[in-house]
Amino acid sequence: MARTSGPETRDKLIRAAEELFAAQGVHGAQLRDVVTRAGQANPSAVQYHFGSRDGLLDAVMAGRQARTESVLAPLLAAAPDELRALVAALVTAEASELRTDRGRRCLRISAQLSHESGVRTRTPHPTLAGTGYWRLIERIADRLAAGGLPEPLLLERLDLALTMVGAAMADRARQYLDGAEPLTGEALFLTDLVETTTALLRAAQPEQATHQQGKDPS
């Protein structure tokens, strides 16, 4: 067994966590199994290198975010301030993770964390603070605000749209990992996801929204 020190061991733990978090769930996977999968003898290896399960999860997501950012940067620079173009940049960047098994596992993990991004409070999760991904979210939010969507509804709708994109990507990733045959080719899948997400965001504001903002439906 390898000793628990150095960047090589950290990487082994991260890769083991990606496999188990994707297959068994972020909260279902046992840290002792992560340690064993990484080939480590010290049962406290995760605590030693990352402090906690959350620290390990943040490291997994930081790596996934770094890969996506490299794809997103030129797309974000070229995208006009038009809703469909911004959604297309988001979907294209996320789809880059479908190219590898590692990325596919991380898409499955991300979908479990979709409501932890901070969108609903406009306060990014630490792994998203200062990223191109968060700037893209803000640009999409600005487009929705310019269309007259009130803030509470805007944030709920944006969070729902991001959750939908994440779930769709995770399901596609699962099919690839399982060797299943998708119903549609990838190009059609991605184009339809852009159109569907854009349509969701552009949906007409309910008439009662102006009268019931923030009110309990009861």
Tab-separated table of C-alpha atoms in Angstrom:
chain	number	residue	atom	x	y	z
A	1	MET	CA	0.000	0.000	0.000
A	2	ALA	CA	1.200	3.531	-0.775
A	3	ARG	CA	1.739	6.009	2.007
A	4	THR	CA	-0.708	8.865	2.385
A	5	SER	CA	1.334	11.861	1.331
A	6	GLY	CA	1.980	14.003	-1.709
A	7	PRO	CA	-0.006	15.156	-4.733
A	8	GLU	CA	-0.043	11.661	-6.238
A	9	THR	CA	-1.987	10.335	-3.277
A	10	ARG	CA	-4.403	13.278	-3.407
A	11	ASP	CA	-5.071	12.546	-7.053
A	12	LYS	CA	-5.686	8.857	-6.340
A	13	LEU	CA	-8.200	9.768	-3.637
A	14	ILE	CA	-9.953	12.256	-5.911
A	15	ARG	CA	-10.247	9.735	-8.733
A	16	ALA	CA	-11.508	7.050	-6.354
A	17	ALA	CA	-14.074	9.504	-4.979
A	18	GLU	CA	-15.230	10.363	-8.502
A	19	GLU	CA	-15.937	6.701	-9.198
A	20	LEU	CA	-17.745	5.987	-5.931
A	21	PHE	CA	-19.623	9.294	-5.609
A	22	ALA	CA	-20.938	8.829	-9.147
A	23	ALA	CA	-21.950	5.199	-8.643
A	24	GLN	CA	-23.179	5.253	-5.028
A	25	GLY	CA	-24.088	8.876	-4.422
A	26	VAL	CA	-22.264	11.752	-2.788
A	27	HIS	CA	-23.708	10.881	0.606
A	28	GLY	CA	-24.066	7.146	0.048
A	29	ALA	CA	-20.442	6.279	-0.686
A	30	GLN	CA	-18.320	5.335	2.310
A	31	LEU	CA	-15.034	7.152	2.815
A	32	ARG	CA	-13.352	3.924	3.843
A	33	ASP	CA	-14.234	2.531	0.424
A	34	VAL	CA	-12.739	5.622	-1.225
A	35	VAL	CA	-9.523	5.054	0.738
A	36	THR	CA	-9.447	1.374	-0.232
A	37	ARG	CA	-10.165	2.126	-3.911
A	38	ALA	CA	-7.293	4.626	-3.857
A	39	GLY	CA	-4.944	1.933	-2.530
A	40	GLN	CA	-4.231	3.661	0.769
A	41	ALA	CA	-3.463	1.890	4.037
A	42	ASN	CA	-4.269	4.787	6.348
A	43	PRO	CA	-8.049	4.824	7.038
A	44	SER	CA	-7.795	8.544	7.828
A	45	ALA	CA	-6.289	9.425	4.450
A	46	VAL	CA	-9.271	11.548	3.384
A	47	GLN	CA	-9.194	13.553	6.614
A	48	TYR	CA	-5.416	13.951	6.309
A	49	HIS	CA	-5.511	15.334	2.773
A	50	PHE	CA	-8.904	17.043	2.565
A	51	GLY	CA	-10.168	17.518	6.112
A	52	SER	CA	-13.578	15.958	5.526
A	53	ARG	CA	-15.984	14.443	2.989
A	54	ASP	CA	-16.980	17.973	1.981
A	55	GLY	CA	-13.344	18.899	1.432
A	56	LEU	CA	-12.872	15.878	-0.818
A	57	LEU	CA	-16.067	16.683	-2.699
A	58	ASP	CA	-14.905	20.287	-3.207
A	59	ALA	CA	-11.628	18.966	-4.634
A	60	VAL	CA	-13.533	16.724	-7.042
A	61	MET	CA	-15.705	19.628	-8.164
A	62	ALA	CA	-12.762	22.029	-8.421
A	63	GLY	CA	-11.078	19.705	-10.900
A	64	ARG	CA	-14.272	19.315	-12.878
A	65	GLN	CA	-14.792	23.091	-12.867
A	66	ALA	CA	-11.251	23.754	-14.091
A	67	ARG	CA	-11.812	21.525	-17.110
A	68	THR	CA	-15.129	23.174	-17.929
A	69	GLU	CA	-13.688	26.667	-17.498
A	70	SER	CA	-11.036	26.033	-20.147
A	71	VAL	CA	-13.799	25.236	-22.629
A	72	LEU	CA	-16.139	27.979	-21.470
A	73	ALA	CA	-13.671	30.889	-21.549
A	74	PRO	CA	-13.571	31.399	-25.346
A	75	LEU	CA	-17.290	30.668	-25.665
A	76	LEU	CA	-18.110	33.289	-23.052
A	77	ALA	CA	-15.869	35.854	-24.720
A	78	ALA	CA	-17.569	35.340	-28.072
A	79	ALA	CA	-21.180	34.978	-26.911
A	80	PRO	CA	-23.444	37.985	-27.502
A	81	ASP	CA	-25.815	39.123	-24.766
A	82	GLU	CA	-28.657	37.090	-26.215
A	83	LEU	CA	-30.346	34.424	-24.141
A	84	ARG	CA	-30.120	31.503	-26.556
A	85	ALA	CA	-26.444	32.188	-27.277
A	86	LEU	CA	-25.641	32.230	-23.569
A	87	VAL	CA	-27.538	28.981	-22.982
A	88	ALA	CA	-25.711	27.421	-25.928
A	89	ALA	CA	-22.358	28.394	-24.370
A	90	LEU	CA	-23.430	26.759	-21.100
A	91	VAL	CA	-24.580	23.524	-22.745
A	92	THR	CA	-21.499	23.287	-24.964
A	93	ALA	CA	-19.145	23.734	-22.015
A	94	GLU	CA	-20.992	21.182	-19.895
A	95	ALA	CA	-21.083	18.717	-22.803
A	96	SER	CA	-17.281	18.724	-22.958
A	97	GLU	CA	-17.362	16.474	-19.871
A	98	LEU	CA	-19.156	13.811	-21.905
A	99	ARG	CA	-15.913	13.098	-23.790
A	100	THR	CA	-14.278	11.030	-21.040
A	101	ASP	CA	-15.397	8.538	-18.400
A	102	ARG	CA	-13.956	10.836	-15.761
A	103	GLY	CA	-16.022	13.747	-17.013
A	104	ARG	CA	-19.110	11.569	-17.239
A	105	ARG	CA	-18.740	10.543	-13.607
A	106	CYS	CA	-18.333	14.167	-12.593
A	107	LEU	CA	-21.496	15.128	-14.462
A	108	ARG	CA	-23.350	12.512	-12.419
A	109	ILE	CA	-21.897	14.010	-9.245
A	110	SER	CA	-22.688	17.600	-10.250
A	111	ALA	CA	-26.337	16.755	-10.802
A	112	GLN	CA	-26.594	15.717	-7.148
A	113	LEU	CA	-25.385	19.176	-6.102
A	114	SER	CA	-27.386	21.342	-8.479
A	115	HIS	CA	-29.211	23.291	-5.763
A	116	GLU	CA	-25.986	24.085	-3.908
A	117	SER	CA	-24.628	26.463	-6.556
A	118	GLY	CA	-25.909	29.548	-4.725
A	119	VAL	CA	-28.056	30.787	-7.604
A	120	ARG	CA	-31.153	31.304	-5.448
A	121	THR	CA	-29.289	33.723	-3.166
A	122	ARG	CA	-26.938	35.141	-5.820
A	123	THR	CA	-24.061	33.982	-3.609
A	124	PRO	CA	-21.831	31.509	-5.453
A	125	HIS	CA	-20.560	28.358	-3.822
A	126	PRO	CA	-16.837	28.845	-3.063
A	127	THR	CA	-15.846	26.571	-5.959
A	128	LEU	CA	-17.815	28.838	-8.349
A	129	ALA	CA	-16.808	32.260	-7.011
A	130	GLY	CA	-14.961	34.284	-9.648
A	131	THR	CA	-15.426	31.667	-12.371
A	132	GLY	CA	-16.553	32.128	-15.937
A	133	TYR	CA	-19.433	29.789	-15.134
A	134	TRP	CA	-20.737	32.200	-12.513
A	135	ARG	CA	-20.278	35.185	-14.841
A	136	LEU	CA	-22.317	33.290	-17.416
A	137	ILE	CA	-25.067	32.701	-14.861
A	138	GLU	CA	-25.090	36.421	-14.062
A	139	ARG	CA	-25.336	37.314	-17.750
A	140	ILE	CA	-28.292	34.974	-18.171
A	141	ALA	CA	-29.914	36.496	-15.078
A	142	ASP	CA	-29.416	39.993	-16.536
A	143	ARG	CA	-31.200	38.930	-19.728
A	144	LEU	CA	-34.136	37.609	-17.718
A	145	ALA	CA	-34.285	40.791	-15.660
A	146	ALA	CA	-34.232	42.888	-18.824
A	147	GLY	CA	-37.272	40.922	-19.968
A	148	GLY	CA	-39.180	42.086	-16.889
A	149	LEU	CA	-39.042	38.883	-14.848
A	150	PRO	CA	-39.248	39.748	-11.126
A	151	GLU	CA	-36.252	38.717	-9.019
A	152	PRO	CA	-37.799	35.855	-6.976
A	153	LEU	CA	-39.287	34.210	-10.059
A	154	LEU	CA	-36.120	34.902	-12.051
A	155	LEU	CA	-33.929	33.111	-9.521
A	156	GLU	CA	-36.270	30.135	-9.176
A	157	ARG	CA	-36.541	29.761	-12.939
A	158	LEU	CA	-32.784	30.045	-13.463
A	159	ASP	CA	-32.114	27.473	-10.750
A	160	LEU	CA	-34.659	25.149	-12.357
A	161	ALA	CA	-33.070	25.595	-15.788
A	162	LEU	CA	-29.585	24.800	-14.470
A	163	THR	CA	-30.963	21.777	-12.645
A	164	MET	CA	-32.610	20.560	-15.838
A	165	VAL	CA	-29.385	20.933	-17.835
A	166	GLY	CA	-27.448	19.124	-15.119
A	167	ALA	CA	-29.956	16.278	-14.927
A	168	ALA	CA	-30.023	15.856	-18.709
A	169	MET	CA	-26.215	15.776	-18.882
A	170	ALA	CA	-26.008	13.327	-15.986
A	171	ASP	CA	-28.489	10.974	-17.619
A	172	ARG	CA	-26.600	11.097	-20.906
A	173	ALA	CA	-23.375	10.429	-19.006
A	174	ARG	CA	-25.004	7.439	-17.289
A	175	GLN	CA	-26.039	5.987	-20.630
A	176	TYR	CA	-22.513	6.330	-21.976
A	177	LEU	CA	-20.987	4.763	-18.870
A	178	ASP	CA	-23.490	1.882	-18.988
A	179	GLY	CA	-23.016	1.304	-22.701
A	180	ALA	CA	-26.699	2.026	-23.357
A	181	GLU	CA	-27.950	3.336	-26.681
A	182	PRO	CA	-29.414	6.863	-26.338
A	183	LEU	CA	-32.686	7.699	-28.058
A	184	THR	CA	-31.061	10.488	-30.085
A	185	GLY	CA	-27.638	11.325	-31.434
A	186	GLU	CA	-25.540	13.676	-29.343
A	187	ALA	CA	-25.789	16.644	-31.712
A	188	LEU	CA	-29.599	16.503	-31.666
A	189	PHE	CA	-29.623	15.951	-27.901
A	190	LEU	CA	-27.520	19.060	-27.265
A	191	THR	CA	-29.408	21.237	-29.750
A	192	ASP	CA	-32.724	20.210	-28.229
A	193	LEU	CA	-31.401	20.853	-24.726
A	194	VAL	CA	-30.429	24.396	-25.735
A	195	GLU	CA	-33.847	25.031	-27.267
A	196	THR	CA	-35.777	23.482	-24.375
A	197	THR	CA	-33.800	25.371	-21.732
A	198	THR	CA	-34.131	28.648	-23.610
A	199	ALA	CA	-37.874	28.111	-23.948
A	200	LEU	CA	-38.168	27.449	-20.226
A	201	LEU	CA	-36.335	30.670	-19.418
A	202	ARG	CA	-38.379	32.667	-21.932
A	203	ALA	CA	-41.749	31.344	-20.745
A	204	ALA	CA	-44.338	34.027	-20.190
A	205	GLN	CA	-44.574	35.391	-16.685
A	206	PRO	CA	-47.690	34.096	-14.884
A	207	GLU	CA	-50.264	36.876	-14.493
A	208	GLN	CA	-50.559	36.333	-10.754
A	209	ALA	CA	-46.788	36.695	-10.241
A	210	THR	CA	-47.031	40.469	-9.942
A	211	HIS	CA	-49.602	40.109	-7.169
A	212	GLN	CA	-48.193	37.105	-5.262
A	213	GLN	CA	-44.441	37.670	-5.193
A	214	GLY	CA	-43.081	36.088	-2.036
A	215	LYS	CA	-46.528	35.176	-0.701
A	216	ASP	CA	-47.349	31.760	0.723
A	217	PRO	CA	-49.756	29.947	-1.647
A	218	SER	CA	-51.905	28.958	1.304
